[in-house]
Short mmCIF file of C-alpha atoms and ligand atoms in Angstrom, two decimals:
data_model
loop_
_atom_site.label_atom_id
_atom_site.label_comp_id
_atom_site.label_asym_id
_atom_site.label_seq_id
_atom_site.Cartn_x
_atom_site.Cartn_y
_atom_site.Cartn_z
CA MET A 1 147.29 45.86 111.21
CA ILE A 2 147.50 44.20 107.96
CA PRO A 3 148.08 40.30 108.43
CA TYR A 4 148.80 38.12 105.27
CA GLY A 5 145.25 36.44 105.19
CA LYS A 6 142.31 37.38 106.15
CA GLN A 7 138.32 36.18 106.12
CA ASN A 8 135.18 37.90 104.43
CA ILE A 9 132.10 37.62 106.32
CA THR A 10 128.89 39.47 105.46
CA GLU A 11 126.00 39.98 106.97
CA GLU A 12 124.10 37.78 104.42
CA ASP A 13 126.86 34.86 105.83
CA ILE A 14 125.67 35.54 109.04
CA LYS A 15 122.27 35.07 108.07
CA VAL A 16 122.13 32.37 106.48
CA VAL A 17 124.17 30.20 109.44
CA THR A 18 121.43 31.81 112.02
CA GLU A 19 118.68 30.54 109.97
CA VAL A 20 120.05 26.57 110.13
CA LEU A 21 121.10 27.34 114.18
CA LYS A 22 117.05 27.88 114.18
CA SER A 23 116.33 24.96 112.07
CA ASP A 24 115.94 20.67 112.87
CA TYR A 25 119.29 20.09 111.56
CA LEU A 26 122.81 21.51 113.39
CA THR A 27 125.27 18.29 111.88
CA GLN A 28 124.35 16.85 108.50
CA GLY A 29 121.64 18.45 107.13
CA PRO A 30 120.02 19.65 103.85
CA ASN A 31 123.02 22.52 103.26
CA ILE A 32 125.84 19.60 103.70
CA GLN A 33 124.59 18.53 99.81
CA GLN A 34 124.15 21.71 98.84
CA PHE A 35 127.19 23.00 99.60
CA GLU A 36 128.69 19.64 98.06
CA THR A 37 126.54 20.18 95.05
CA ALA A 38 127.52 23.86 94.43
CA PHE A 39 131.35 22.92 95.31
CA ALA A 40 131.64 19.93 93.28
CA GLU A 41 130.35 22.23 90.08
CA TYR A 42 132.73 24.88 91.21
CA VAL A 43 135.61 22.88 90.64
CA GLY A 44 134.23 20.72 87.58
CA ALA A 45 134.15 17.08 89.32
CA LYS A 46 131.10 14.48 89.64
CA TYR A 47 131.30 14.12 93.01
CA ALA A 48 132.07 16.12 96.55
CA VAL A 49 132.31 15.55 100.08
CA ALA A 50 132.52 17.70 102.77
CA VAL A 51 134.21 16.94 105.80
CA ALA A 52 135.09 18.31 108.91
CA ASN A 53 138.41 19.90 108.31
CA GLY A 54 141.53 19.56 105.06
CA THR A 55 143.05 17.39 107.60
CA ALA A 56 140.46 14.96 107.76
CA ALA A 57 139.68 15.24 104.17
CA LEU A 58 143.57 13.64 103.53
CA HIS A 59 143.34 11.49 106.19
CA LEU A 60 139.88 9.71 104.56
CA CYS A 61 141.64 9.74 101.17
CA THR A 62 144.84 7.82 102.49
CA LEU A 63 142.33 5.46 103.70
CA ALA A 64 140.28 5.52 100.93
CA LEU A 65 143.29 4.46 98.31
CA GLY A 66 144.19 1.99 101.12
CA VAL A 67 147.63 3.01 102.08
CA SER A 68 149.08 0.49 104.84
CA PRO A 69 152.36 0.77 106.79
CA GLY A 70 155.27 0.47 105.12
CA ASP A 71 153.97 2.24 101.91
CA LYS A 72 155.98 4.69 100.53
CA VAL A 73 154.09 8.14 99.40
CA ILE A 74 155.89 10.49 97.51
CA THR A 75 154.61 14.75 98.33
CA THR A 76 156.52 18.56 98.27
CA PRO A 77 158.49 19.23 101.59
CA ILE A 78 157.40 22.71 101.03
CA THR A 79 153.77 22.53 101.98
CA PHE A 80 151.53 22.54 105.29
CA ALA A 81 152.48 19.18 107.20
CA ALA A 82 149.43 17.92 106.93
CA SER A 83 149.97 16.84 103.44
CA ALA A 84 152.69 14.87 104.50
CA ASN A 85 151.08 13.57 107.81
CA CYS A 86 148.54 11.89 106.43
CA ILE A 87 150.90 9.06 105.07
CA ARG A 88 151.85 8.79 108.30
CA TYR A 89 148.39 8.67 110.15
CA CYS A 90 148.08 5.02 107.95
CA GLY A 91 151.61 4.22 109.02
CA GLY A 92 152.66 4.67 105.42
CA GLU A 93 156.65 6.23 104.41
CA VAL A 94 156.78 10.16 103.41
CA VAL A 95 159.44 10.67 100.65
CA PHE A 96 159.93 13.97 99.78
CA ALA A 97 161.17 14.91 96.46
CA ASP A 98 162.04 18.55 96.15
CA ILE A 99 160.87 21.57 94.12
CA ASP A 100 161.45 23.56 91.14
CA PRO A 101 162.81 26.68 92.29
CA SER A 102 160.66 28.79 89.63
CA SER A 103 157.43 27.79 90.45
CA TYR A 104 158.29 26.34 94.36
CA LEU A 105 155.52 23.20 93.19
CA ILE A 106 156.88 19.57 93.32
CA ASP A 107 160.11 18.70 90.72
CA ILE A 108 158.57 16.43 88.68
CA ASP A 109 161.74 15.58 87.73
CA ALA A 110 162.88 14.99 91.01
CA VAL A 111 159.82 12.61 91.54
CA ARG A 112 160.85 10.55 88.21
CA ASN A 113 164.35 10.21 89.58
CA LEU A 114 162.79 8.52 92.68
CA LEU A 115 160.86 6.64 90.66
CA GLU A 116 163.42 5.48 88.13
CA SER A 117 165.95 4.46 90.95
CA ALA A 118 163.89 2.01 92.24
CA PRO A 119 162.07 -1.34 91.84
CA LYS A 120 158.40 -0.82 90.33
CA GLY A 121 155.75 -1.06 92.80
CA THR A 122 158.06 0.71 95.56
CA TYR A 123 155.86 4.11 95.46
CA LYS A 124 152.11 4.09 95.78
CA GLY A 125 151.27 7.29 95.55
CA ILE A 126 152.09 11.24 95.24
CA ILE A 127 150.69 13.94 96.90
CA PRO A 128 151.08 17.14 95.02
CA VAL A 129 150.24 20.53 96.33
CA ASP A 130 148.69 23.65 94.24
CA PHE A 131 150.87 25.80 96.39
CA ALA A 132 150.67 29.41 97.08
CA GLY A 133 147.54 29.06 94.34
CA ALA A 134 150.14 27.95 91.58
CA ALA A 135 148.49 24.50 89.72
CA VAL A 136 150.41 21.75 89.55
CA ASN A 137 150.39 19.96 85.75
CA LEU A 138 148.49 17.48 86.92
CA GLU A 139 148.70 16.00 83.45
CA ASP A 140 152.03 15.21 83.23
CA PHE A 141 151.91 14.07 86.66
CA LYS A 142 148.68 11.72 85.56
CA ASN A 143 151.42 10.05 82.23
CA LEU A 144 154.14 9.47 84.66
CA ALA A 145 152.05 7.64 87.87
CA ASP A 146 150.02 5.36 85.19
CA GLU A 147 153.60 4.52 83.77
CA TYR A 148 154.62 3.48 87.08
CA GLY A 149 150.64 2.34 88.61
CA LEU A 150 150.75 5.11 91.07
CA TRP A 151 147.41 6.83 92.17
CA ILE A 152 147.78 10.92 93.03
CA ILE A 153 145.55 13.26 95.56
CA GLU A 154 145.92 16.44 94.81
CA ASP A 155 146.05 18.86 97.70
CA ALA A 156 144.31 21.73 96.68
CA CYS A 157 143.60 23.75 99.97
CA HIS A 158 145.37 26.72 98.13
CA ALA A 159 143.69 26.75 94.94
CA PRO A 160 139.93 26.61 94.69
CA GLY A 161 139.40 28.29 91.21
CA GLY A 162 143.13 27.96 90.08
CA PHE A 163 143.83 25.71 86.93
CA PHE A 164 146.59 24.41 84.58
CA THR A 165 146.39 24.45 80.97
CA ASP A 166 146.26 20.87 79.74
CA SER A 167 148.23 19.90 76.32
CA ALA A 168 145.06 19.91 74.24
CA GLY A 169 144.81 23.27 75.50
CA ASN A 170 142.01 22.80 77.79
CA LYS A 171 141.88 24.67 81.13
CA GLN A 172 142.25 22.13 84.31
CA LEU A 173 140.60 23.43 87.12
CA CYS A 174 142.21 22.03 90.28
CA GLY A 175 140.37 19.65 92.08
CA ASN A 176 137.95 18.81 89.10
CA SER A 177 139.92 15.08 89.13
CA ASN A 178 140.55 14.81 85.36
CA PHE A 179 144.35 13.70 86.48
CA ALA A 180 144.12 12.74 89.78
CA ASP A 181 141.79 10.29 91.84
CA LEU A 182 141.23 12.59 94.83
CA ALA A 183 141.42 16.43 95.57
CA ILE A 184 141.16 18.25 98.88
CA PHE A 185 140.85 21.75 100.03
CA SER A 186 140.19 23.43 103.32
CA PHE A 187 137.85 26.08 104.79
CA HIS A 188 139.73 26.91 107.25
CA PRO A 189 139.70 31.17 107.79
CA VAL A 190 142.91 31.54 105.97
CA LYS A 191 141.90 29.92 103.27
CA HIS A 192 139.58 31.14 100.41
CA ILE A 193 136.44 29.65 101.20
CA ALA A 194 136.08 29.84 105.43
CA CYS A 195 133.81 27.87 107.43
CA GLY A 196 135.71 28.69 110.63
CA GLU A 197 136.74 24.82 110.55
CA GLY A 198 135.74 22.60 107.20
CA GLY A 199 136.93 20.45 104.47
CA MET A 200 135.74 18.88 100.95
CA ILE A 201 137.33 16.04 98.77
CA THR A 202 136.00 16.06 95.20
CA THR A 203 136.51 13.18 92.54
CA ASN A 204 135.16 11.37 89.53
CA ASP A 205 135.34 7.93 90.86
CA LEU A 206 131.95 6.62 92.29
CA GLU A 207 133.83 3.58 94.10
CA LEU A 208 135.54 6.29 96.14
CA TYR A 209 132.78 8.22 96.64
CA GLN A 210 131.25 5.57 98.34
CA LYS A 211 134.29 4.64 100.41
CA LEU A 212 134.76 8.06 101.68
CA LEU A 213 130.46 8.36 102.51
CA ALA A 214 131.08 5.44 105.18
CA LEU A 215 134.68 6.44 106.17
CA ARG A 216 133.25 9.88 107.55
CA THR A 217 130.42 8.15 109.45
CA HIS A 218 132.07 5.41 111.67
CA GLY A 219 132.43 3.67 108.28
CA ILE A 220 128.72 2.71 109.12
CA VAL A 221 126.05 2.27 105.95
CA LYS A 222 122.63 2.69 105.99
CA SER A 223 119.92 0.87 105.59
CA ASN A 224 118.93 1.90 101.81
CA ASP A 225 122.55 1.73 100.86
CA LEU A 226 122.96 -1.84 101.54
CA TYR A 227 122.40 -4.11 98.58
CA VAL A 228 123.40 -6.86 101.14
CA ASN A 229 122.27 -7.80 104.30
CA SER A 230 125.28 -9.24 105.94
CA ILE A 231 124.10 -9.67 110.01
CA GLU A 232 121.92 -12.91 110.02
CA LEU A 233 120.54 -11.22 113.56
CA ALA A 234 118.13 -8.88 111.19
CA GLY A 235 116.61 -11.74 109.68
CA GLY A 236 112.69 -13.00 108.20
CA SER A 237 111.12 -10.45 105.62
CA GLU A 238 112.33 -7.34 108.17
CA GLN A 239 115.60 -8.05 106.44
CA TYR A 240 116.18 -4.29 105.52
CA PRO A 241 114.17 -2.29 108.16
CA GLY A 242 114.92 1.58 108.52
CA TRP A 243 116.69 1.21 111.74
CA TYR A 244 119.26 -1.23 110.01
CA MET A 245 122.53 -0.15 109.45
CA GLU A 246 126.39 -2.14 109.43
CA MET A 247 129.69 -0.50 110.24
CA GLN A 248 131.61 -2.35 107.71
CA THR A 249 134.64 -0.80 108.08
CA LEU A 250 136.89 1.32 110.54
CA GLY A 251 135.98 4.77 109.92
CA TYR A 252 135.77 7.63 111.53
CA ASN A 253 133.08 11.02 112.68
CA TYR A 254 135.03 13.75 110.18
CA ARG A 255 131.65 15.48 109.32
CA LEU A 256 130.94 18.70 109.07
CA THR A 257 128.25 21.12 110.60
CA ASP A 258 125.11 21.99 108.63
CA PHE A 259 125.22 25.75 109.91
CA GLN A 260 129.25 26.16 108.55
CA ALA A 261 128.02 24.10 105.31
CA ALA A 262 125.31 27.02 104.96
CA LEU A 263 128.52 29.71 105.59
CA GLY A 264 130.36 27.34 102.81
CA VAL A 265 127.52 27.90 100.65
CA SER A 266 127.01 31.41 101.02
CA GLN A 267 130.72 32.18 100.74
CA LEU A 268 131.39 29.94 97.40
CA LYS A 269 129.20 32.72 95.85
CA ARG A 270 131.55 35.21 96.47
CA ALA A 271 134.51 33.03 95.29
CA ASP A 272 134.76 34.07 91.90
CA ALA A 273 135.26 37.70 93.11
CA GLY A 274 137.52 36.97 95.56
CA LEU A 275 140.00 35.50 92.82
CA GLU A 276 139.80 38.26 90.82
CA LYS A 277 140.38 40.38 93.43
CA ARG A 278 143.42 38.39 94.42
CA ARG A 279 144.61 38.31 90.92
CA ALA A 280 144.73 41.86 90.53
CA ILE A 281 146.35 42.12 94.02
CA ALA A 282 149.04 39.99 92.73
CA ALA A 283 149.40 41.85 89.42
CA THR A 284 150.14 45.01 91.36
CA TYR A 285 152.66 43.39 93.60
CA GLN A 286 154.19 41.92 90.86
CA ALA A 287 154.63 45.44 88.97
CA GLY A 288 155.77 46.87 92.35
CA PHE A 289 158.83 44.90 92.50
CA SER A 290 159.95 43.55 89.25
CA ASP A 291 162.55 46.33 88.89
CA LYS A 292 163.82 45.59 92.59
CA ALA A 293 167.20 43.86 92.93
CA PHE A 294 166.68 43.05 96.40
CA VAL A 295 163.74 40.73 95.53
CA TYR A 296 165.30 37.76 93.92
CA GLY A 297 162.21 35.79 93.10
CA GLN A 298 158.66 36.22 93.30
CA SER A 299 155.34 34.78 92.44
CA GLY A 300 154.41 37.07 90.02
CA VAL A 301 151.41 36.91 87.23
CA VAL A 302 150.81 32.83 86.15
CA GLU A 303 147.89 32.27 84.48
CA GLY A 304 145.37 30.16 86.56
CA HIS A 305 147.31 30.81 89.71
CA ALA A 306 144.45 31.05 92.26
CA TYR A 307 146.95 33.13 94.97
CA HIS A 308 146.17 32.00 98.31
CA LEU A 309 149.79 33.42 98.95
CA TYR A 310 151.98 36.09 97.41
CA ILE A 311 155.14 35.20 98.13
CA ILE A 312 158.93 37.28 97.36
CA GLU A 313 161.91 35.69 98.19
CA VAL A 314 164.58 38.33 99.22
CA GLU A 315 167.88 39.35 101.21
CA ASP A 316 167.76 39.42 104.71
CA ARG A 317 164.59 37.98 105.14
CA LEU A 318 164.47 38.25 108.87
CA GLY A 319 165.38 41.91 109.10
CA LEU A 320 162.46 43.07 106.20
CA TYR A 321 160.19 40.71 108.53
CA ASN A 322 160.49 42.46 111.91
CA HIS A 323 160.61 45.57 109.94
CA LEU A 324 157.14 45.02 108.36
CA ARG A 325 156.06 43.63 111.72
CA GLY A 326 157.33 47.17 113.55
CA LYS A 327 154.60 49.21 110.71
CA GLU A 328 151.57 46.47 111.80
CA ILE A 329 152.38 44.27 108.29
CA PHE A 330 152.28 40.15 109.46
CA ALA A 331 153.92 39.08 106.76
CA GLN A 332 154.59 34.81 107.21
CA ILE A 333 156.78 32.24 106.14
CA HIS A 334 155.02 29.40 104.08
CA TYR A 335 156.67 27.17 104.55
CA ILE A 336 159.42 25.59 106.96
CA PRO A 337 160.66 22.77 105.27
CA CYS A 338 158.31 20.10 106.45
CA HIS A 339 161.25 17.15 106.18
CA LEU A 340 163.09 19.47 108.61
CA MET A 341 160.23 19.55 111.16
CA PRO A 342 161.51 18.12 114.68
CA TYR A 343 159.27 14.55 113.44
CA TYR A 344 160.23 14.09 110.29
CA GLN A 345 163.73 14.29 111.42
CA SER A 346 163.02 11.98 114.30
CA LEU A 347 162.36 9.58 111.03
CA GLY A 348 165.51 9.73 109.18
CA TRP A 349 165.19 12.94 106.99
CA LYS A 350 168.07 16.18 107.56
CA THR A 351 169.28 19.48 106.43
CA GLY A 352 170.98 19.31 103.05
CA ASP A 353 168.21 16.51 101.79
CA MET A 354 166.31 19.08 99.68
CA PRO A 355 168.31 21.94 98.35
CA LYS A 356 165.95 23.49 96.42
CA ALA A 357 163.40 23.40 99.31
CA GLU A 358 165.93 24.74 102.11
CA ALA A 359 167.75 27.67 99.52
CA TYR A 360 163.80 28.77 99.00
CA TYR A 361 162.79 28.58 102.64
CA ARG A 362 165.76 31.05 103.47
CA GLY A 363 164.53 34.26 100.90
CA CYS A 364 160.84 33.85 101.33
CA ILE A 365 158.29 35.80 102.54
CA SER A 366 154.64 35.74 102.01
CA LEU A 367 152.80 39.22 101.71
CA PRO A 368 149.36 40.36 102.78
CA MET A 369 147.44 38.78 100.09
CA TYR A 370 142.98 38.64 100.46
CA PRO A 371 140.37 40.07 98.59
CA THR A 372 139.58 42.80 100.96
CA LEU A 373 142.96 44.64 101.10
CA THR A 374 142.68 47.91 100.26
CA GLU A 375 144.35 50.01 97.48
CA GLU A 376 145.83 51.68 100.21
CA GLU A 377 146.38 49.18 102.67
CA GLN A 378 148.59 47.55 100.13
CA SER A 379 150.32 50.41 99.02
CA PHE A 380 151.31 50.62 102.76
CA VAL A 381 152.99 47.15 102.01
CA ILE A 382 154.71 48.14 98.77
CA ASP A 383 156.47 50.65 100.11
CA ALA A 384 156.97 49.36 103.61
CA VAL A 385 159.35 47.15 101.61
CA ASN A 386 160.98 49.51 99.40
CA ASP A 387 161.71 51.26 102.61
CA TYR A 388 163.40 48.48 104.28
CA TYR A 389 166.34 48.49 101.57
CA HIS A 390 166.41 51.76 100.82
CA HIS A 391 164.38 52.01 97.54
CA GLY A 392 162.22 53.92 96.23
C1 LIG B 401 145.56 24.34 105.84
C2 LIG B 401 146.34 22.92 104.95
C3 LIG B 401 145.62 21.82 105.22
C4 LIG B 401 144.92 21.31 106.24
O1 LIG B 401 143.54 22.23 106.62
P1 LIG B 401 142.64 22.06 107.52
O2 LIG B 401 141.33 22.55 106.96
O3 LIG B 401 143.37 23.06 108.06
O4 LIG B 401 142.97 20.78 108.69
C5 LIG B 401 145.99 20.66 104.35
N1 LIG B 401 147.40 21.16 103.09
C6 LIG B 401 147.34 22.51 102.90
C7 LIG B 401 148.52 22.62 101.57
C8 LIG B 401 146.76 23.78 103.29
O5 LIG B 401 147.08 25.15 103.41
#
C-alpha cells in the first residue's frame, strides 16, 4: 500500500518521547520551550508559540489580531478548510479570492481587485496559504496589505523549510514573519514534522507573542509576567505572591504536551534531510511526466518549494484515481474548493464564483510524496499513471 503522505517515526523519536513520559512534566514542560526555540530558529523568526494543532494556531492568530463579527478577511479557496474557518470562529466574514492557475496559489491580482472595488477599511486581513509547499511571495502581499492597512497571517502548514526570493535577491523562509504579522504550522502526521497533533505560531512581534502566550492558556497571566496587579484582593505587601495570576482575556486551553514537543524536537532534526528527499522525488515526477500530453499541469521543480504535496492535473482524473487504488496506490485530492463546502454554500458561495479554483479541482490529483518513498515505489507510481493512459 502506497499512501499520498506518511509520517516517519524513528527509534530515536520513540526514545525521547518515552523519556518525557518518565519525567515530571507531561503537559507544558522544558521540551515546549526547546521546541519553540529550535523551530523559531529553523524558520528564522524571533518568537514561536507551540499549540495543540494547526487549527488552534489559526484561531489564536485571529483572536490576537482582534477579528470581530463582520470583519472581512480574504483567503484562498484551494486550502484545507481551517484556513477559512478561523475567520468564522471570531465571527468574521470569509471572502475568497481565486487562484493563479499556474502556481495554484492565491492570485494577488484577484486580491487587489477585491481591495480596489471596496471602500478602504472594508477588509481587515489576508490569509495566504503556501499551498502544497509552494511559498507565496509575501513581499508583494505585504506591499499590497500596507497600502490598505491589512494584516497578514501566513498559513505555512505545507511549507516548513520552503522559501521565496525577495526583490533584493534574499531567500525568505516560510514563517520567518518578515512580511507577515503571524505564521502558522501544523504537526499533523501527514505534514513535514509529526507530533501526532501539534501546531506552531511564529512572529517577530513581541506584543502579539505575549498575547498568544496568554490566549493559549485561558488568557491567564502569571505573577512574574505581571506589571500591574489589577485585583485589589491581593493587597498589602503581598502584592505579587507566587500563586498570583490574572485571567485578563478570554483564552482557551490550546497547549501542546511536553512529549509531543519532544517528538517535534527530534523530528525537526531530520527536517532538512526530509526536505531534500521531497525535492528529489519532485524532480523525478517532473521528469517522468514532462512529455506526457495527459498531464496538463504539475507542481514541477520550483525553487524553494517544500513539497508537502506533488500535484498533477490530468484528464479523466476519477478514472486515474480508481486505477491507482486498484494498484494499492492511494492518491488524494487537495482540495475540494472550500467555497463549495456545504457550510460555505450556506453562507452564499456557489459554483462559478471561483472559476480557476473550480477548473483546477476538476483535474488535480496528489501523488505519493514523503521522504521514505523509495525509488522503486515511485517508479511503480509513475508506471501506473502512464499505464492508465496507455502510455510508456
Ligand atoms: C493541516 C492544515 C491545517 C490545520 O492543521 P491541523 O493541525 O490539522 O489542525 C491548516 N491549514 C492547512 C493549509 C493545513 O494543511
